Coordinates of C-alpha atoms in Angstrom, one line a residue:
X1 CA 136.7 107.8 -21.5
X2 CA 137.7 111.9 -21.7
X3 CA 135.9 111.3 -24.8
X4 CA 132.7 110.5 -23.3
X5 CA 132.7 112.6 -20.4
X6 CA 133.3 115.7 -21.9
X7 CA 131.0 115.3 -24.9
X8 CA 134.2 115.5 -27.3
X9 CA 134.8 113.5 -30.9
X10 CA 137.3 111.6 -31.9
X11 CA 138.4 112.7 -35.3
X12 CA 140.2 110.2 -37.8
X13 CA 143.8 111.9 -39.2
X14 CA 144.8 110.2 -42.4
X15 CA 147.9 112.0 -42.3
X16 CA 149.3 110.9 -39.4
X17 CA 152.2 108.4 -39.2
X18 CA 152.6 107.2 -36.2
X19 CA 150.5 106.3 -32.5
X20 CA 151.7 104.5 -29.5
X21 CA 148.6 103.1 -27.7
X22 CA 149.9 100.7 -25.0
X23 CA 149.2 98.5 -22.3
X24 CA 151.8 95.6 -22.3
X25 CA 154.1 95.1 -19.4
X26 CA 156.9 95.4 -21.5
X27 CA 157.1 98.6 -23.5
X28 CA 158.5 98.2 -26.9
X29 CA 160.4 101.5 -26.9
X30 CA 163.2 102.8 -25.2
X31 CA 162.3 104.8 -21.9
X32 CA 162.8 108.5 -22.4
X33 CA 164.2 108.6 -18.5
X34 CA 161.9 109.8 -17.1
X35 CA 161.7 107.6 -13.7
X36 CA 158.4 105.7 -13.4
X37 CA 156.5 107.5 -16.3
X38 CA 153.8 104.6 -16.3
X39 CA 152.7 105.0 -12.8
X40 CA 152.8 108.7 -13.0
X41 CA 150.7 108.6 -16.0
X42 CA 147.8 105.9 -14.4
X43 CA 148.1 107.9 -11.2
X44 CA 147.0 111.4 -12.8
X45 CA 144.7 109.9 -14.8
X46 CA 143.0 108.5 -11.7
X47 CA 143.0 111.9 -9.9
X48 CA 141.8 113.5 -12.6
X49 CA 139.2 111.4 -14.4
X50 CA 138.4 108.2 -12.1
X51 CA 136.4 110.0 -9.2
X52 CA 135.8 107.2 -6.1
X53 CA 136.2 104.3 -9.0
X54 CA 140.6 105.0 -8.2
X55 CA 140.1 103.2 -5.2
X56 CA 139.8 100.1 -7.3
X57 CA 143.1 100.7 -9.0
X58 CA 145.0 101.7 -6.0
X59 CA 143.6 98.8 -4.0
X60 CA 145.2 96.0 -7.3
X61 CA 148.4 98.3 -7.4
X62 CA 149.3 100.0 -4.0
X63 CA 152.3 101.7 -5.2
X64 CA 150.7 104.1 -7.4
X65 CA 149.4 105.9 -4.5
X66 CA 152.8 107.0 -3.7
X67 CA 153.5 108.1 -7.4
X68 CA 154.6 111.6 -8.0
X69 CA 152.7 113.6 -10.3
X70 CA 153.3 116.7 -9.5
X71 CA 150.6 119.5 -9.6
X72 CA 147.0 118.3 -11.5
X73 CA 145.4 121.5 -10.6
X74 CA 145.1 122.8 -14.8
X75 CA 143.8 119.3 -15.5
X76 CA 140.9 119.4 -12.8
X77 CA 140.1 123.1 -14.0
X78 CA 139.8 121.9 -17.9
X79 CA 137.2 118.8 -16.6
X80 CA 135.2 121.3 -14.8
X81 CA 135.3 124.1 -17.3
X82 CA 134.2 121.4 -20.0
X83 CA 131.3 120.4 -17.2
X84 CA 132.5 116.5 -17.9
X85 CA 129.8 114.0 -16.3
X86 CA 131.0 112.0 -13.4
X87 CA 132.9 108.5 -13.7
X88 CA 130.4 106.7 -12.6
X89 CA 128.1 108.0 -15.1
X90 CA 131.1 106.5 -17.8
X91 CA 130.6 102.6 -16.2
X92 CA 126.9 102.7 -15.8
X93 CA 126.2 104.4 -19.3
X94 CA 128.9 103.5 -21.7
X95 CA 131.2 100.8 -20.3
X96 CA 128.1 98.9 -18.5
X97 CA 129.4 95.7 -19.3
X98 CA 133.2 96.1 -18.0
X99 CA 132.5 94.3 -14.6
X100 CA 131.7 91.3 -16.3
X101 CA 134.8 90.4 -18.1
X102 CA 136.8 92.7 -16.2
X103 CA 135.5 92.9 -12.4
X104 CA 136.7 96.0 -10.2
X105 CA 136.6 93.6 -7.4
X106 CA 138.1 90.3 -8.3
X107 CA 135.5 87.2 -7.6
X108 CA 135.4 84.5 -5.1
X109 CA 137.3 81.3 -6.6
X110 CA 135.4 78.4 -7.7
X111 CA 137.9 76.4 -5.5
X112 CA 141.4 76.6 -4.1
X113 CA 143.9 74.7 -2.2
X114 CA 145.2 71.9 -2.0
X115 CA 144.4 70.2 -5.8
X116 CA 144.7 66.4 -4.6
X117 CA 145.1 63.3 -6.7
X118 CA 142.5 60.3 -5.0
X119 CA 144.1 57.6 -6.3
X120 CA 147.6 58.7 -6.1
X121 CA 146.8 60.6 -2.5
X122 CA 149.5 63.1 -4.1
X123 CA 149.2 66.7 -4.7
X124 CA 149.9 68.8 -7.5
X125 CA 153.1 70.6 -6.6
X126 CA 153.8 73.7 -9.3
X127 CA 156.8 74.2 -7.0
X128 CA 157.7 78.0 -8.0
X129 CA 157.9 77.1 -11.6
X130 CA 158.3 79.6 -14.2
X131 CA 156.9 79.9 -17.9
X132 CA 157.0 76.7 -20.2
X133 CA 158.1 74.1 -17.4
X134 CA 156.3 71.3 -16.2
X135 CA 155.6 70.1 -12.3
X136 CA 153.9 67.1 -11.3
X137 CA 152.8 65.6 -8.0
X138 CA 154.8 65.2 -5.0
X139 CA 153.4 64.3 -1.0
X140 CA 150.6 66.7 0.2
X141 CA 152.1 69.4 2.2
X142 CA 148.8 69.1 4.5
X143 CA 150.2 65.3 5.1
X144 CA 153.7 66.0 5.4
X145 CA 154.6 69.8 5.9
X146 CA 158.9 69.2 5.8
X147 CA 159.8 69.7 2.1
X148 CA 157.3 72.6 1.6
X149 CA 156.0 73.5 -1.8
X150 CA 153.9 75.4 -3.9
X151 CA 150.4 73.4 -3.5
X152 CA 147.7 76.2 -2.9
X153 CA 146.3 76.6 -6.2
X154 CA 143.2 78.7 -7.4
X155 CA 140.6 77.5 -9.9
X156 CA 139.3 81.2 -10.6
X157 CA 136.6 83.6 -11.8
X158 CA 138.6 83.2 -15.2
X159 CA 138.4 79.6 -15.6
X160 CA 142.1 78.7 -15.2
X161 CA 144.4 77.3 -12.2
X162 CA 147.3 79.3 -10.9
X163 CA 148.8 78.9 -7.9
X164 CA 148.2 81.5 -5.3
X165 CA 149.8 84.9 -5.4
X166 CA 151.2 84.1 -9.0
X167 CA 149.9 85.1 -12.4
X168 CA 150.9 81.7 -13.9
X169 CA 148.2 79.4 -15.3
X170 CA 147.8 75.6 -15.9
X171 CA 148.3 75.5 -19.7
X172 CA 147.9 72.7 -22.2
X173 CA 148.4 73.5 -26.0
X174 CA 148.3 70.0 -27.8
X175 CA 145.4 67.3 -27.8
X176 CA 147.6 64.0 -28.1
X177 CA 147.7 61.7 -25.4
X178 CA 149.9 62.0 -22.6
X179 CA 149.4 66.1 -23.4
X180 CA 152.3 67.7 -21.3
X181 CA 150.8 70.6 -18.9
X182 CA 153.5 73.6 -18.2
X183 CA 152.9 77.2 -16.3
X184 CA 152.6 79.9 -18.8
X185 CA 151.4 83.5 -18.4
X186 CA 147.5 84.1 -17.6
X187 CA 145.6 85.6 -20.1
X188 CA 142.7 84.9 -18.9
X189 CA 141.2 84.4 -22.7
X190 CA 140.2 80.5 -21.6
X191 CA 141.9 78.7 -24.8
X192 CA 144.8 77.0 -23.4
X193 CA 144.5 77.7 -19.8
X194 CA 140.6 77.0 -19.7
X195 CA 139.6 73.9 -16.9
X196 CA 136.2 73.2 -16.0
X197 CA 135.7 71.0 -13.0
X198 CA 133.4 68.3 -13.0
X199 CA 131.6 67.9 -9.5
X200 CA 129.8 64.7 -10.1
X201 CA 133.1 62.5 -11.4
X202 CA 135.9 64.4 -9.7
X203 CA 137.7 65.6 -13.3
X204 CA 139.3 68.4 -14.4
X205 CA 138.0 68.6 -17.9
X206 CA 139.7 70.9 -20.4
X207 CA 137.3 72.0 -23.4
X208 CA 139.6 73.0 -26.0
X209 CA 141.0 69.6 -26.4
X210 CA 138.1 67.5 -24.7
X211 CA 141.4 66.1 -22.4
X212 CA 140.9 65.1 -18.9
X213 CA 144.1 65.7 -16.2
X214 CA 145.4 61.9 -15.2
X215 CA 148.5 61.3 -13.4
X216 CA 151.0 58.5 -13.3
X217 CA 151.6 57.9 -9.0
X218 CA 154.9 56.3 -9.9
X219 CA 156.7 59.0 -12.0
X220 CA 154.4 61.7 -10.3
X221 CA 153.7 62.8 -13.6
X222 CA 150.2 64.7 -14.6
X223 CA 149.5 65.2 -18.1
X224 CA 146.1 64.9 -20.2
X225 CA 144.2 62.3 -21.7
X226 CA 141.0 61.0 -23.4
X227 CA 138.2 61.6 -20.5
X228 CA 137.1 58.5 -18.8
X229 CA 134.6 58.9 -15.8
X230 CA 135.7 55.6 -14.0
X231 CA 139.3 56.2 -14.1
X232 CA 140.7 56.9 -10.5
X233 CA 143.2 58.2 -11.8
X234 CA 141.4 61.3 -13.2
X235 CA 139.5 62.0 -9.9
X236 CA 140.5 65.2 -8.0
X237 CA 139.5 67.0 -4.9
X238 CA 140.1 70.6 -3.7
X239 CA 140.4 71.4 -0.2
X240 CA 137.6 73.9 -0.8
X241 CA 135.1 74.2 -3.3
X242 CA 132.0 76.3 -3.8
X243 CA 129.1 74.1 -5.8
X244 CA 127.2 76.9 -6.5
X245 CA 129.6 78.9 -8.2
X246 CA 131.1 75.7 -10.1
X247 CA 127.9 74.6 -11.5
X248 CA 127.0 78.4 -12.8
X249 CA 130.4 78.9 -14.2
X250 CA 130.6 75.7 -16.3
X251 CA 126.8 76.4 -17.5
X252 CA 129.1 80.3 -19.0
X253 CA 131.3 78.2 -21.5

């Protein structure tokens, strides 16, 4: 984005060796002990280059407000001695397109809360779970509040379920009956982790494997299976749903 702003070039170096360029949570390289040297990094590149638009990153991580990084007063001077155009000028001109995919302000959910089985009259439970473990149904917490649980899930902007306040998704990665569904990482790349639900029967329809989510009441198992519109056992509700958003989402994929 300095690029842009400041009318530079970016020049290819076949003599160079090595580049880190990295976004992962986990860094493949020892740190050089530093303390925080990611936030300190995001934070002076906010001051510096993000104008009002650091809100926005501040707002989804709070704690790099508070990140030290020291004096940015050279930096400012070198942006306006280049005369570099504003931020906004860099999302409205050349990243125009980011808010799709990657919204500054995350979207209203298609529908959250409790994801209840009709037939069963159970609730899917992911109960704190973490990656590559399974959950199932237990009773509704809204029915019988003593044992708790973790039943307040999100079907969001991004096509997945996670429960609320976790960045763990719904995943499914076979097509065989029965198909076990575990918590694994959101990616938010659909694949695995993509649901699409279906207002008029009340399913949960996943398109990579053309599965449906069905349950078994006894074992309080879910799993997937072969789609079939008149099977109670595939019919869901949320405690809140928005039609509008549903229906325009499932026309996207």
């Amino acid at each position: 984005m300095q690029v842009w702003q400041c009318h530079g070039a970016l020049l290819d170096a076949p003599c160079s060796r090595v580049g880190h360029i990295y976004r992962c949570k986990y860094i493949p390289f020892p740190n050089p002990g530093v303390g925080d040297f990611i936030s300190r990094n995001y934070r002076r590149v906010a001051e510096v280059w993000m104008d009002e638009y650091a809100e926005f990153l501040y707002k989804r991580k709070p704690l790099l407000r508070t990140a030290n990084v020291g004096s940015l007063s050279k930096q400012k001077a070198v942006r306006q001695r280049l005369n570099c155009k504003s931020f906004d000028w860099f999302m409205k001109e050349i990243a125009f397109d980011q808010n799709k995919f990657y919204p500054a302000i995350e979207p209203e959910d298609s529908a959250s809360g409790e994801l209840r089985n009709i037939a069963a009259n159970l609730c899917v439970d992911t109960q704190f779970q973490g990656a590559h473990e399974k959950f199932g149904l237990r009773k509704c917490i809204s029915d019988d509040p003593v044992d708790g649980g973790e039943q307040t899930l999100r079907l969001t902007f991004w096509h997945d379920i996670r429960p609320k306040g976790r960045t763990m998704c719904l995943d499914v990665s076979t097509s065989v009956n029965q198909a076990p569904i575990i918590l694994y990482s959101c990616h938010g790349m659909k694949g695995n982790q993509h649901f699409k639900f279906l207002p008029d029967t009340k399913q949960l329809f996943h398109p990579i494997s053309a599965l449906c989510m069905d349950c078994d009441a006894e074992r309080g198992e879910i799993f997937m299976n072969p789609c079939d519109s008149e099977k109670k056992t595939q019919k869901w509700s949320w405690t809140k749903t928005n039609l509008k958003l549903i229906l325009e989402r499932n026309k996207e994929t």
